[in-house]
Amino acid sequence: MQKSSRLLKLIILALLGTISLLLFFLNFPLPFLPPYLKIDFSEVPALIAALIFSPIAGVIVVAIKNMLYLVVSGAGDPIGVTANFLAGIMFIVPVSILYHKYKGVKSIISGLATGTIIMAVGMSVLNYLVILPAYAWFMGWGDMTESAKWIAVIGGVLPFNIIKGIIVGMLFVPLFIKMRRWIEQKRASLAIK
C-alpha cells in the first residue's frame, strides 16, 4: 500500500512538472523591462503540489520543469535555468510553509506576499553577486562593471520579480479559492494511504 501511494505521488508530481513546462512556454515580456525577462505561470502547478503535499513537492515540480526545459529546448544556457529554479524555490516555499502552518486564504495571500519579497530581494542579490557575472563570463563579455550590475538589478531584476509575484498571486488566489476543497480532499486522501 505504501509503494502505490508513493508511486501515485510521483505520477502527480511528474504530471504537474509537465504542465509547469507547458505554462513556462506561454510567456510574455513586460513593455518597460528587458525583453529576456518574461512573465509565465509555471509556478502555479508547483504551488498546487506544495499545498497538497509539502514544500519539497513544490521544489520537485520546479526541478522537473527546469530539467524538462533543458531537454526539450536544448538550451545551452544552464545559468538561466538555474536562476529560474532558484526563483521558483524562493517563491513557492514560503507560500507552502505558511499554508501548512495556518491553512486558509489569508495564509495563501501572506505567503504569496512573503514569497514575492523573498524572490525579489533574493534574486536581486544573486543576480548582482553570481548570476550576472556568470552570464558575462559565459557570453565572453569580460567582467561586468558595478554600475552595469546595479542598473540590471534595479532596472530589471527587482521590478520584474515584484511584478511577477503580484501577477502570479492575483491569478493564484482566485484559483486557490475555487480549488481549495479539492486540494484539501487530495491532502486528506493521500495522507490516509
mmCIF file of C-alpha atoms in Angstrom:
data_model
loop_
_atom_site.group_PDB
_atom_site.id
_atom_site.type_symbol
_atom_site.label_atom_id
_atom_site.label_comp_id
_atom_site.label_asym_id
_atom_site.label_seq_id
_atom_site.Cartn_x
_atom_site.Cartn_y
_atom_site.Cartn_z
ATOM 1 C CA MET A 1 0.000 0.000 0.000
ATOM 2 C CA GLN A 2 2.874 2.368 0.859
ATOM 3 C CA LYS A 3 4.522 1.722 -2.550
ATOM 4 C CA SER A 4 1.350 2.509 -4.517
ATOM 5 C CA SER A 5 0.892 5.738 -2.539
ATOM 6 C CA ARG A 6 4.494 6.800 -3.316
ATOM 7 C CA LEU A 7 4.033 5.866 -6.980
ATOM 8 C CA LEU A 8 0.831 7.917 -7.153
ATOM 9 C CA LYS A 9 2.638 10.884 -5.606
ATOM 10 C CA LEU A 10 5.481 10.590 -8.156
ATOM 11 C CA ILE A 11 2.974 10.389 -11.034
ATOM 12 C CA ILE A 12 1.162 13.510 -9.774
ATOM 13 C CA LEU A 13 4.464 15.416 -9.383
ATOM 14 C CA ALA A 14 5.629 14.364 -12.878
ATOM 15 C CA LEU A 15 2.292 15.438 -14.353
ATOM 16 C CA LEU A 16 2.397 18.807 -12.559
ATOM 17 C CA GLY A 17 6.032 19.247 -13.693
ATOM 18 C CA THR A 18 4.978 18.657 -17.315
ATOM 19 C CA ILE A 19 2.066 21.115 -17.013
ATOM 20 C CA SER A 20 4.514 23.582 -15.475
ATOM 21 C CA LEU A 21 6.794 23.222 -18.527
ATOM 22 C CA LEU A 22 3.882 23.927 -20.899
ATOM 23 C CA LEU A 23 2.957 27.039 -18.896
ATOM 24 C CA PHE A 24 6.639 28.069 -18.972
ATOM 25 C CA PHE A 25 6.460 28.291 -22.784
ATOM 26 C CA LEU A 26 3.365 30.532 -22.591
ATOM 27 C CA ASN A 27 5.258 33.644 -21.556
ATOM 28 C CA PHE A 28 5.220 37.341 -22.357
ATOM 29 C CA PRO A 29 7.624 40.239 -21.810
ATOM 30 C CA LEU A 30 6.666 43.427 -19.992
ATOM 31 C CA PRO A 31 6.915 46.531 -22.196
ATOM 32 C CA PHE A 32 9.193 48.603 -19.932
ATOM 33 C CA LEU A 33 11.617 45.835 -18.843
ATOM 34 C CA PRO A 34 14.405 43.998 -20.712
ATOM 35 C CA PRO A 35 12.865 41.526 -23.236
ATOM 36 C CA TYR A 36 14.681 38.499 -21.778
ATOM 37 C CA LEU A 37 12.653 38.881 -18.546
ATOM 38 C CA LYS A 38 9.337 37.187 -19.313
ATOM 39 C CA ILE A 39 6.290 36.541 -17.144
ATOM 40 C CA ASP A 40 4.922 32.989 -17.101
ATOM 41 C CA PHE A 41 2.628 30.980 -14.839
ATOM 42 C CA SER A 42 4.771 27.855 -14.451
ATOM 43 C CA GLU A 43 4.869 28.266 -10.659
ATOM 44 C CA VAL A 44 1.116 27.548 -10.373
ATOM 45 C CA PRO A 45 1.382 23.708 -10.690
ATOM 46 C CA ALA A 46 4.339 23.788 -8.271
ATOM 47 C CA LEU A 47 2.249 25.787 -5.792
ATOM 48 C CA ILE A 48 -0.556 23.214 -6.085
ATOM 49 C CA ALA A 49 1.933 20.359 -5.439
ATOM 50 C CA ALA A 50 3.391 22.249 -2.470
ATOM 51 C CA LEU A 51 -0.077 22.769 -0.977
ATOM 52 C CA ILE A 52 -1.226 19.160 -1.488
ATOM 53 C CA PHE A 53 1.999 17.517 -0.292
ATOM 54 C CA SER A 54 4.799 19.684 1.120
ATOM 55 C CA PRO A 55 7.271 22.451 0.234
ATOM 56 C CA ILE A 56 9.647 19.747 -1.088
ATOM 57 C CA ALA A 57 6.972 18.557 -3.562
ATOM 58 C CA GLY A 58 6.773 22.104 -4.957
ATOM 59 C CA VAL A 59 10.570 22.186 -5.297
ATOM 60 C CA ILE A 60 10.468 18.817 -7.124
ATOM 61 C CA VAL A 61 7.904 20.175 -9.621
ATOM 62 C CA VAL A 62 10.116 23.237 -10.284
ATOM 63 C CA ALA A 63 13.114 20.912 -10.750
ATOM 64 C CA ILE A 64 11.162 18.663 -13.169
ATOM 65 C CA LYS A 65 10.083 21.719 -15.186
ATOM 66 C CA ASN A 66 13.647 23.009 -15.484
ATOM 67 C CA MET A 67 15.142 19.603 -16.340
ATOM 68 C CA LEU A 68 12.469 19.031 -18.997
ATOM 69 C CA TYR A 69 13.124 22.537 -20.348
ATOM 70 C CA LEU A 70 16.843 21.754 -20.730
ATOM 71 C CA VAL A 71 15.995 18.525 -22.595
ATOM 72 C CA VAL A 72 13.209 19.945 -24.802
ATOM 73 C CA SER A 73 14.821 23.276 -25.695
ATOM 74 C CA GLY A 74 18.376 22.014 -25.920
ATOM 75 C CA ALA A 75 19.252 25.259 -24.141
ATOM 76 C CA GLY A 76 22.968 25.726 -23.899
ATOM 77 C CA ASP A 77 22.316 28.129 -21.038
ATOM 78 C CA PRO A 78 22.433 26.410 -17.651
ATOM 79 C CA ILE A 79 22.659 29.806 -15.885
ATOM 80 C CA GLY A 80 19.137 30.930 -16.838
ATOM 81 C CA VAL A 81 17.692 27.526 -15.916
ATOM 82 C CA THR A 82 19.466 27.608 -12.545
ATOM 83 C CA ALA A 83 18.198 31.160 -11.926
ATOM 84 C CA ASN A 84 14.636 30.084 -12.776
ATOM 85 C CA PHE A 85 14.916 27.121 -10.391
ATOM 86 C CA LEU A 86 16.185 29.308 -7.528
ATOM 87 C CA ALA A 87 13.484 31.953 -8.128
ATOM 88 C CA GLY A 88 10.814 29.238 -8.105
ATOM 89 C CA ILE A 89 12.047 27.863 -4.770
ATOM 90 C CA MET A 90 12.166 31.327 -3.180
ATOM 91 C CA PHE A 91 8.591 31.990 -4.300
ATOM 92 C CA ILE A 92 6.913 28.628 -3.592
ATOM 93 C CA VAL A 93 8.461 27.525 -0.279
ATOM 94 C CA PRO A 94 7.188 30.494 1.836
ATOM 95 C CA VAL A 95 3.635 30.064 0.454
ATOM 96 C CA SER A 96 3.674 26.356 1.260
ATOM 97 C CA ILE A 97 5.158 26.770 4.755
ATOM 98 C CA LEU A 98 2.593 29.426 5.743
ATOM 99 C CA TYR A 99 -0.298 27.420 4.253
ATOM 100 C CA HIS A 100 0.660 24.188 6.044
ATOM 101 C CA LYS A 101 1.049 26.093 9.324
ATOM 102 C CA TYR A 102 -2.120 28.247 9.240
ATOM 103 C CA LYS A 103 -4.331 26.856 6.392
ATOM 104 C CA GLY A 104 -6.703 29.181 4.612
ATOM 105 C CA VAL A 105 -6.885 32.050 2.148
ATOM 106 C CA LYS A 106 -5.161 34.554 4.460
ATOM 107 C CA SER A 107 -2.129 32.277 4.769
ATOM 108 C CA ILE A 108 -2.013 31.925 0.964
ATOM 109 C CA ILE A 109 -2.115 35.721 0.497
ATOM 110 C CA SER A 110 0.520 36.385 3.181
ATOM 111 C CA GLY A 111 2.609 33.509 1.755
ATOM 112 C CA LEU A 112 2.405 34.967 -1.766
ATOM 113 C CA ALA A 113 3.424 38.404 -0.442
ATOM 114 C CA THR A 114 6.309 36.882 1.550
ATOM 115 C CA GLY A 115 7.378 34.714 -1.399
ATOM 116 C CA THR A 116 7.313 37.716 -3.729
ATOM 117 C CA ILE A 117 9.514 39.764 -1.383
ATOM 118 C CA ILE A 118 11.950 36.861 -0.804
ATOM 119 C CA MET A 119 12.121 36.131 -4.557
ATOM 120 C CA ALA A 120 12.595 39.812 -5.499
ATOM 121 C CA VAL A 121 15.282 40.507 -2.896
ATOM 122 C CA GLY A 122 16.936 37.075 -3.186
ATOM 123 C CA MET A 123 17.134 37.159 -6.984
ATOM 124 C CA SER A 124 18.435 40.742 -6.889
ATOM 125 C CA VAL A 125 21.274 39.723 -4.551
ATOM 126 C CA LEU A 126 22.015 36.519 -6.512
ATOM 127 C CA ASN A 127 21.993 38.400 -9.837
ATOM 128 C CA TYR A 128 24.337 41.052 -8.520
ATOM 129 C CA LEU A 129 26.786 38.632 -6.894
ATOM 130 C CA VAL A 130 26.594 35.484 -9.043
ATOM 131 C CA ILE A 131 24.179 35.285 -11.994
ATOM 132 C CA LEU A 132 25.117 38.453 -13.926
ATOM 133 C CA PRO A 133 28.888 37.886 -13.539
ATOM 134 C CA ALA A 134 28.361 34.229 -14.604
ATOM 135 C CA TYR A 135 26.387 35.371 -17.684
ATOM 136 C CA ALA A 136 29.112 37.883 -18.579
ATOM 137 C CA TRP A 137 31.739 35.141 -18.318
ATOM 138 C CA PHE A 138 29.554 32.595 -20.186
ATOM 139 C CA MET A 139 28.888 35.039 -23.044
ATOM 140 C CA GLY A 140 32.523 36.130 -23.199
ATOM 141 C CA TRP A 141 31.759 39.754 -22.336
ATOM 142 C CA GLY A 142 34.524 40.082 -19.792
ATOM 143 C CA ASP A 143 33.861 41.486 -16.335
ATOM 144 C CA MET A 144 30.651 43.456 -15.751
ATOM 145 C CA THR A 145 31.104 46.856 -14.173
ATOM 146 C CA GLU A 146 29.491 47.567 -10.816
ATOM 147 C CA SER A 147 27.239 50.204 -12.407
ATOM 148 C CA ALA A 148 26.095 47.786 -15.149
ATOM 149 C CA LYS A 149 25.171 45.211 -12.496
ATOM 150 C CA TRP A 150 23.298 47.833 -10.421
ATOM 151 C CA ILE A 151 21.370 49.030 -13.492
ATOM 152 C CA ALA A 152 20.449 45.443 -14.438
ATOM 153 C CA VAL A 153 19.278 44.658 -10.895
ATOM 154 C CA ILE A 154 17.429 47.913 -10.077
ATOM 155 C CA GLY A 155 16.075 48.475 -13.599
ATOM 156 C CA GLY A 156 15.230 44.869 -14.439
ATOM 157 C CA VAL A 157 15.548 42.033 -11.945
ATOM 158 C CA LEU A 158 13.970 43.688 -8.875
ATOM 159 C CA PRO A 159 10.871 45.223 -10.549
ATOM 160 C CA PHE A 160 10.399 42.116 -12.717
ATOM 161 C CA ASN A 161 10.268 39.733 -9.745
ATOM 162 C CA ILE A 162 7.929 42.023 -7.799
ATOM 163 C CA ILE A 163 5.561 42.296 -10.794
ATOM 164 C CA LYS A 164 5.777 38.562 -11.497
ATOM 165 C CA GLY A 165 4.944 37.713 -7.880
ATOM 166 C CA ILE A 166 1.958 40.081 -7.930
ATOM 167 C CA ILE A 167 0.621 38.767 -11.273
ATOM 168 C CA VAL A 168 1.039 35.089 -10.312
ATOM 169 C CA GLY A 169 -0.503 35.836 -6.897
ATOM 170 C CA MET A 170 -3.504 37.621 -8.451
ATOM 171 C CA LEU A 171 -4.095 34.559 -10.643
ATOM 172 C CA PHE A 172 -3.449 32.021 -7.882
ATOM 173 C CA VAL A 173 -5.673 33.414 -5.094
ATOM 174 C CA PRO A 174 -8.976 33.020 -7.018
ATOM 175 C CA LEU A 175 -7.739 29.675 -8.382
ATOM 176 C CA PHE A 176 -6.976 28.500 -4.832
ATOM 177 C CA ILE A 177 -10.419 29.656 -3.617
ATOM 178 C CA LYS A 178 -12.041 27.591 -6.406
ATOM 179 C CA MET A 179 -9.754 24.576 -5.833
ATOM 180 C CA ARG A 180 -9.497 24.754 -2.043
ATOM 181 C CA ARG A 181 -11.928 21.935 -1.286
ATOM 182 C CA TRP A 182 -10.283 19.692 -3.933
ATOM 183 C CA ILE A 183 -6.762 20.455 -2.612
ATOM 184 C CA GLU A 184 -7.855 19.660 0.964
ATOM 185 C CA GLN A 185 -9.561 16.416 -0.181
ATOM 186 C CA LYS A 186 -6.404 15.350 -2.050
ATOM 187 C CA ARG A 187 -4.257 16.151 1.011
ATOM 188 C CA ALA A 188 -6.553 14.075 3.227
ATOM 189 C CA SER A 189 -6.869 11.117 0.829
ATOM 190 C CA LEU A 190 -3.135 10.974 0.077
ATOM 191 C CA ALA A 191 -2.283 11.252 3.791
ATOM 192 C CA ILE A 192 -4.540 8.285 4.655
ATOM 193 C CA LYS A 193 -2.896 5.924 2.129
#
